[in-house]
XYZ file of C-alpha atoms in Angstrom:
228
model
C -27.700 5.394 -19.111
C -24.175 6.327 -18.059
C -22.561 4.638 -15.094
C -21.623 6.382 -11.860
C -18.065 6.189 -10.550
C -16.835 7.035 -7.054
C -13.199 7.604 -6.119
C -11.516 6.676 -2.844
C -8.121 8.288 -2.511
C -5.711 10.786 -1.009
C -4.286 14.149 -2.121
C -3.465 12.885 -5.616
C -7.181 12.493 -6.328
C -8.467 15.711 -4.726
C -9.768 18.696 -6.675
C -11.235 21.811 -5.114
C -15.019 21.907 -5.359
C -15.380 18.171 -5.981
C -14.610 16.663 -2.568
C -17.026 16.305 0.357
C -17.368 19.306 2.636
C -14.586 19.611 5.203
C -12.136 17.375 3.351
C -8.491 18.464 3.113
C -7.725 19.292 -0.524
C -4.321 19.471 -2.201
C -5.428 20.598 -5.656
C -6.793 23.985 -4.620
C -6.716 26.883 -7.075
C -3.083 27.686 -6.238
C -1.794 24.154 -6.768
C -3.958 23.684 -9.853
C -2.197 26.656 -11.416
C 1.246 25.588 -10.172
C 0.867 22.086 -11.588
C -0.817 23.139 -14.811
C -4.321 21.770 -14.317
C -6.835 23.906 -16.209
C -9.944 22.060 -15.054
C -11.098 18.949 -13.239
C -10.975 17.154 -16.587
C -7.174 17.207 -16.301
C -7.263 14.804 -13.333
C -6.462 11.138 -13.831
C -9.856 10.022 -12.589
C -11.852 12.399 -14.808
C -9.961 11.049 -17.824
C -10.711 7.489 -16.696
C -14.380 8.384 -16.251
C -14.464 9.742 -19.780
C -13.003 6.473 -21.032
C -15.630 4.536 -19.059
C -18.348 6.902 -20.316
C -19.292 7.488 -16.704
C -20.303 10.356 -14.451
C -18.683 11.151 -11.120
C -20.699 10.067 -8.101
C -18.364 11.029 -5.210
C -14.708 12.046 -5.183
C -13.965 10.735 -1.690
C -10.323 11.831 -1.659
C -8.771 13.350 1.458
C -5.332 14.959 1.323
C -2.834 13.338 3.672
C -5.015 10.353 4.473
C -3.674 6.845 4.892
C -5.390 3.479 4.525
C -4.275 2.523 8.031
C -5.631 4.015 11.212
C -8.676 3.254 13.319
C -10.428 6.568 12.834
C -11.447 9.111 10.191
C -9.935 10.210 7.834
C -8.382 6.752 7.438
C -9.628 5.234 4.172
C -10.520 2.071 6.082
C -12.670 3.978 8.575
C -16.422 3.557 8.749
C -16.911 7.162 7.645
C -14.821 6.932 4.466
C -16.170 3.524 3.441
C -19.799 4.668 3.755
C -19.451 8.003 1.939
C -19.192 6.767 -1.639
C -22.768 7.574 -2.656
C -24.989 10.664 -2.776
C -28.568 10.345 -1.548
C -30.220 7.665 -3.680
C -27.386 7.597 -6.209
C -25.120 4.593 -5.780
C -21.806 4.032 -7.590
C -21.622 1.373 -10.271
C -17.816 1.432 -10.067
C -15.481 2.412 -7.220
C -11.890 3.310 -8.140
C -9.417 3.070 -5.274
C -5.989 4.674 -5.442
C -4.453 5.134 -2.031
C -1.496 4.015 0.070
C 1.202 6.561 -0.757
C 0.915 8.189 2.672
C 1.227 4.801 4.383
C 4.483 4.330 2.456
C 5.643 7.842 3.335
C 4.980 7.241 7.021
C 6.552 3.796 7.133
C 3.336 2.057 8.189
C 4.141 -1.624 8.899
C 2.596 -4.066 6.447
C 2.405 -7.203 8.644
C 0.504 -10.071 7.056
C 0.622 -11.935 10.362
C -1.135 -9.997 13.088
C 0.334 -10.181 16.560
C -0.642 -8.372 19.733
C -0.573 -4.858 18.281
C -3.503 -2.784 17.085
C -4.517 -4.225 13.718
C -5.501 -0.770 12.470
C -1.803 0.151 12.614
C -0.991 -2.303 9.811
C -1.288 -1.589 6.106
C -2.344 -4.982 4.820
C -5.001 -5.500 7.466
C -6.348 -1.982 6.931
C -6.490 -2.342 3.142
C -8.300 -5.639 3.498
C -10.730 -4.119 6.021
C -11.343 -1.163 3.708
C -12.280 -3.483 0.852
C -14.452 -5.665 3.071
C -16.413 -2.670 4.327
C -16.884 -1.238 0.848
C -18.103 -4.600 -0.451
C -20.644 -4.783 2.352
C -21.846 -1.209 1.843
C -21.915 -1.296 -1.970
C -22.578 -4.928 -2.954
C -23.599 -4.073 -6.527
C -20.546 -1.939 -7.316
C -17.497 -3.124 -9.197
C -14.604 -2.358 -6.843
C -11.323 -1.645 -8.616
C -7.991 -1.148 -6.833
C -4.908 0.371 -8.379
C -1.360 -0.403 -7.292
C 0.839 2.620 -6.629
C 2.918 4.332 -9.289
C 6.257 6.119 -8.959
C 6.847 9.753 -9.801
C 9.798 11.764 -11.051
C 10.573 15.444 -10.577
C 10.327 17.662 -13.641
C 13.669 19.222 -14.522
C 15.561 17.097 -12.001
C 17.476 14.366 -13.867
C 19.355 13.691 -10.625
C 16.163 12.761 -8.776
C 15.845 9.120 -7.720
C 12.545 7.814 -6.414
C 13.007 7.021 -2.690
C 12.269 3.301 -2.666
C 12.321 3.122 1.139
C 11.269 6.665 2.045
C 9.319 5.589 5.125
C 11.632 2.728 5.995
C 9.789 -0.029 4.108
C 10.301 -0.794 0.426
C 7.703 0.813 -1.815
C 6.952 -2.362 -3.748
C 5.943 -4.204 -0.578
C 2.911 -1.924 -0.320
C 1.945 -2.892 -3.848
C 2.330 -6.551 -2.948
C -0.017 -5.970 -0.023
C -2.572 -4.317 -2.316
C -2.376 -7.283 -4.687
C -2.878 -9.776 -1.869
C -5.766 -7.826 -0.327
C -7.531 -7.474 -3.688
C -7.155 -11.201 -4.335
C -8.403 -12.152 -0.885
C -11.438 -9.884 -1.113
C -12.059 -10.904 -4.743
C -12.160 -7.407 -6.199
C -10.629 -6.123 -9.429
C -6.966 -5.151 -9.505
C -5.406 -2.747 -11.960
C -1.684 -3.380 -11.564
C -0.546 0.072 -12.592
C 2.909 -0.474 -11.121
C 3.639 -3.232 -13.629
C 3.214 -0.767 -16.482
C 6.448 0.889 -15.321
C 5.098 4.334 -16.170
C 6.679 7.135 -14.169
C 4.534 10.251 -13.793
C 5.729 13.850 -13.759
C 5.647 15.825 -10.486
C 7.249 18.907 -8.992
C 7.720 17.313 -5.568
C 8.069 13.585 -6.222
C 4.479 12.828 -5.200
C 1.751 15.015 -6.709
C 1.288 14.725 -10.478
C 1.409 17.724 -12.769
C -1.114 17.926 -15.597
C 1.272 15.739 -17.604
C 1.602 13.367 -14.667
C -2.167 13.003 -14.379
C -2.326 12.123 -18.064
C 0.328 9.452 -17.521
C -1.591 7.994 -14.596
C -4.785 7.989 -16.644
C -2.995 6.172 -19.469
C -1.869 3.446 -17.071
C -5.383 3.062 -15.679
C -6.997 2.957 -19.099
C -4.467 0.440 -20.405
C -5.186 -1.871 -17.460
C -8.945 -1.392 -17.800
C -8.781 -2.231 -21.490
C -6.825 -5.398 -20.762
C -9.548 -6.518 -18.346
C -12.449 -5.666 -20.631
C -13.686 -2.449 -19.023
C -14.833 0.470 -21.110
C -16.773 1.116 -24.260
Protein backbone atom coordinates (compact mmCIF):
# COMPACT_ATOMS: atom_id res chain seq x y z
CA UNK A 1 0.00 0.00 0.00
CA UNK A 2 1.36 3.41 -0.95
CA UNK A 3 2.09 5.98 1.72
CA UNK A 4 0.25 9.27 2.12
CA UNK A 5 2.17 12.54 2.18
CA UNK A 6 0.92 15.94 3.34
CA UNK A 7 2.63 19.25 2.58
CA UNK A 8 2.82 22.29 4.84
CA UNK A 9 4.02 25.34 2.98
CA UNK A 10 3.52 28.74 1.39
CA UNK A 11 3.02 29.99 -2.18
CA UNK A 12 5.89 27.90 -3.54
CA UNK A 13 3.93 24.73 -2.75
CA UNK A 14 0.47 25.84 -3.90
CA UNK A 15 -1.27 24.54 -7.01
CA UNK A 16 -4.78 25.47 -8.06
CA UNK A 17 -7.28 22.71 -7.34
CA UNK A 18 -5.07 20.95 -4.80
CA UNK A 19 -5.21 23.27 -1.79
CA UNK A 20 -7.96 23.41 0.85
CA UNK A 21 -10.97 25.55 0.04
CA UNK A 22 -10.43 29.26 0.67
CA UNK A 23 -6.63 29.08 0.64
CA UNK A 24 -4.70 31.78 -1.24
CA UNK A 25 -3.02 30.17 -4.25
CA UNK A 26 -0.07 31.49 -6.25
CA UNK A 27 0.09 28.79 -8.91
CA UNK A 28 -3.27 29.52 -10.51
CA UNK A 29 -3.80 28.82 -14.21
CA UNK A 30 -2.19 32.13 -15.21
CA UNK A 31 0.98 31.63 -13.18
CA UNK A 32 1.18 27.97 -14.15
CA UNK A 33 1.35 29.05 -17.78
CA UNK A 34 3.73 31.94 -17.08
CA UNK A 35 6.16 29.71 -15.19
CA UNK A 36 5.87 26.74 -17.51
CA UNK A 37 4.07 24.22 -15.31
CA UNK A 38 1.99 21.87 -17.44
CA UNK A 39 0.44 19.92 -14.58
CA UNK A 40 0.65 19.39 -10.84
CA UNK A 41 3.30 16.75 -11.53
CA UNK A 42 5.70 19.59 -12.34
CA UNK A 43 5.70 20.77 -8.71
CA UNK A 44 8.60 19.91 -6.43
CA UNK A 45 6.40 18.04 -4.00
CA UNK A 46 4.67 15.90 -6.64
CA UNK A 47 8.10 14.84 -7.91
CA UNK A 48 9.16 14.00 -4.35
CA UNK A 49 5.96 12.01 -3.84
CA UNK A 50 6.71 10.04 -6.99
CA UNK A 51 10.16 9.27 -5.63
CA UNK A 52 8.63 8.16 -2.32
CA UNK A 53 5.98 6.15 -4.19
CA UNK A 54 3.37 8.04 -2.22
CA UNK A 55 -0.01 9.66 -2.78
CA UNK A 56 -0.88 13.21 -1.77
CA UNK A 57 -2.98 13.47 1.38
CA UNK A 58 -3.27 17.27 1.81
CA UNK A 59 -1.41 20.13 0.15
CA UNK A 60 -1.72 22.55 3.07
CA UNK A 61 0.09 25.42 1.36
CA UNK A 62 -1.16 28.99 1.70
CA UNK A 63 0.28 31.77 -0.45
CA UNK A 64 1.85 34.56 1.58
CA UNK A 65 1.76 32.69 4.86
CA UNK A 66 4.52 32.86 7.44
CA UNK A 67 5.49 30.43 10.19
CA UNK A 68 5.21 33.22 12.75
CA UNK A 69 1.99 34.81 13.89
CA UNK A 70 -0.58 33.85 16.49
CA UNK A 71 -3.47 33.30 14.12
CA UNK A 72 -4.45 31.61 10.85
CA UNK A 73 -3.00 31.44 8.22
CA UNK A 74 0.24 31.23 10.22
CA UNK A 75 1.76 27.78 9.70
CA UNK A 76 2.14 27.47 13.47
CA UNK A 77 -1.55 28.18 14.07
CA UNK A 78 -3.92 25.56 15.42
CA UNK A 79 -5.85 25.57 12.15
CA UNK A 80 -2.87 24.86 9.88
CA UNK A 81 -1.33 22.25 12.18
CA UNK A 82 -4.59 20.27 12.40
CA UNK A 83 -5.47 20.31 8.70
CA UNK A 84 -2.96 17.77 7.40
CA UNK A 85 -5.38 14.86 7.07
CA UNK A 86 -8.63 14.16 5.21
CA UNK A 87 -11.42 12.38 7.08
CA UNK A 88 -10.00 9.04 8.23
CA UNK A 89 -6.91 9.33 6.05
CA UNK A 90 -3.82 10.30 8.02
CA UNK A 91 -0.44 11.25 6.53
CA UNK A 92 2.45 8.83 6.88
CA UNK A 93 4.89 11.63 6.01
CA UNK A 94 4.61 15.40 6.41
CA UNK A 95 6.93 17.56 4.28
CA UNK A 96 7.44 21.09 5.58
CA UNK A 97 8.89 23.83 3.41
CA UNK A 98 8.12 27.27 4.74
CA UNK A 99 9.82 30.37 6.12
CA UNK A 100 10.53 32.46 3.03
CA UNK A 101 7.84 34.99 3.94
CA UNK A 102 9.25 35.33 7.46
CA UNK A 103 12.59 36.18 5.84
CA UNK A 104 10.93 38.61 3.43
CA UNK A 105 9.17 40.38 6.27
CA UNK A 106 12.18 40.53 8.56
CA UNK A 107 10.55 38.48 11.31
CA UNK A 108 12.92 38.41 14.33
CA UNK A 109 14.40 35.01 15.08
CA UNK A 110 15.11 35.39 18.83
CA UNK A 111 16.22 32.18 20.51
CA UNK A 112 15.89 33.88 23.89
CA UNK A 113 12.34 35.02 24.51
CA UNK A 114 11.86 38.26 26.38
CA UNK A 115 8.72 40.20 27.17
CA UNK A 116 7.37 40.34 23.62
CA UNK A 117 4.73 38.13 22.05
CA UNK A 118 6.41 34.79 21.36
CA UNK A 119 4.29 34.31 18.24
CA UNK A 120 6.19 37.25 16.71
CA UNK A 121 9.43 35.25 16.67
CA UNK A 122 10.49 32.82 13.96
CA UNK A 123 12.34 30.24 16.02
CA UNK A 124 9.65 29.98 18.67
CA UNK A 125 6.93 29.73 16.02
CA UNK A 126 8.76 27.04 14.03
CA UNK A 127 9.30 25.04 17.20
CA UNK A 128 5.63 25.46 18.17
CA UNK A 129 4.54 24.39 14.69
CA UNK A 130 6.55 21.18 14.95
CA UNK A 131 5.35 20.48 18.48
CA UNK A 132 1.72 20.83 17.46
CA UNK A 133 2.14 18.64 14.39
CA UNK A 134 3.86 15.95 16.46
CA UNK A 135 0.98 15.97 18.92
CA UNK A 136 -1.68 15.86 16.21
CA UNK A 137 0.05 13.28 13.99
CA UNK A 138 2.16 11.10 16.30
CA UNK A 139 2.59 8.30 13.75
CA UNK A 140 3.77 10.54 10.90
CA UNK A 141 7.37 11.07 9.90
CA UNK A 142 7.81 14.85 10.03
CA UNK A 143 10.41 16.18 7.60
CA UNK A 144 11.56 19.81 7.48
CA UNK A 145 13.46 21.38 4.63
CA UNK A 146 15.81 24.33 4.99
CA UNK A 147 15.24 27.19 2.55
CA UNK A 148 16.85 27.40 -0.87
CA UNK A 149 17.91 30.46 -2.85
CA UNK A 150 16.57 31.39 -6.26
CA UNK A 151 17.96 33.22 -9.27
CA UNK A 152 16.12 35.15 -11.96
CA UNK A 153 16.05 33.63 -15.43
CA UNK A 154 17.80 35.83 -17.97
CA UNK A 155 19.17 38.17 -15.31
CA UNK A 156 22.90 37.47 -14.85
CA UNK A 157 23.10 40.70 -12.84
CA UNK A 158 20.65 39.42 -10.23
CA UNK A 159 22.08 38.82 -6.76
CA UNK A 160 20.02 37.00 -4.16
CA UNK A 161 19.11 39.53 -1.42
CA UNK A 162 20.77 37.93 1.59
CA UNK A 163 19.18 40.41 4.01
CA UNK A 164 16.00 41.32 2.14
CA UNK A 165 13.92 41.67 5.30
CA UNK A 166 16.75 43.00 7.42
CA UNK A 167 17.97 39.67 8.82
CA UNK A 168 20.42 37.38 7.05
CA UNK A 169 18.75 34.58 5.12
CA UNK A 170 20.96 31.85 6.55
CA UNK A 171 19.92 32.69 10.11
CA UNK A 172 16.43 31.42 9.29
CA UNK A 173 17.94 28.15 8.13
CA UNK A 174 19.92 27.93 11.35
CA UNK A 175 16.68 28.39 13.26
CA UNK A 176 15.03 25.60 11.26
CA UNK A 177 17.96 23.30 12.02
CA UNK A 178 17.80 24.07 15.74
CA UNK A 179 14.01 23.65 15.91
CA UNK A 180 14.14 20.32 14.05
CA UNK A 181 16.86 19.06 16.39
CA UNK A 182 15.01 20.17 19.50
CA UNK A 183 11.74 18.58 18.40
CA UNK A 184 13.56 15.47 17.14
CA UNK A 185 12.11 15.48 13.63
CA UNK A 186 13.86 14.80 10.33
CA UNK A 187 15.80 17.58 8.64
CA UNK A 188 16.56 17.77 4.95
CA UNK A 189 19.26 20.43 4.74
CA UNK A 190 18.49 21.56 1.22
CA UNK A 191 20.47 24.77 1.67
CA UNK A 192 23.71 22.81 2.06
CA UNK A 193 23.27 21.38 -1.43
CA UNK A 194 23.97 24.87 -2.78
CA UNK A 195 21.43 24.40 -5.57
CA UNK A 196 19.96 27.64 -6.87
CA UNK A 197 16.53 27.31 -8.47
CA UNK A 198 15.22 29.23 -11.47
CA UNK A 199 12.53 31.90 -10.97
CA UNK A 200 11.14 34.91 -12.80
CA UNK A 201 10.84 37.01 -9.64
CA UNK A 202 13.55 35.72 -7.30
CA UNK A 203 11.10 33.67 -5.22
CA UNK A 204 8.67 31.43 -7.11
CA UNK A 205 10.23 28.56 -9.05
CA UNK A 206 9.60 28.02 -12.73
CA UNK A 207 9.06 24.48 -13.97
CA UNK A 208 12.85 24.17 -14.12
CA UNK A 209 13.13 25.62 -10.63
CA UNK A 210 10.67 23.09 -9.24
CA UNK A 211 12.74 20.30 -10.76
CA UNK A 212 15.84 21.71 -9.07
CA UNK A 213 14.07 21.86 -5.73
CA UNK A 214 12.84 18.30 -6.17
CA UNK A 215 16.39 17.16 -6.94
CA UNK A 216 17.65 18.70 -3.71
CA UNK A 217 14.87 17.06 -1.71
CA UNK A 218 15.39 13.67 -3.29
CA UNK A 219 19.16 13.82 -2.80
CA UNK A 220 18.69 14.57 0.90
CA UNK A 221 16.02 11.88 1.27
CA UNK A 222 18.29 9.33 -0.37
CA UNK A 223 21.13 10.23 1.99
CA UNK A 224 18.85 9.59 4.97
CA UNK A 225 17.43 6.33 3.67
CA UNK A 226 13.99 7.47 2.51
CA UNK A 227 12.46 6.17 -0.68
CA UNK A 228 12.20 2.95 -2.59
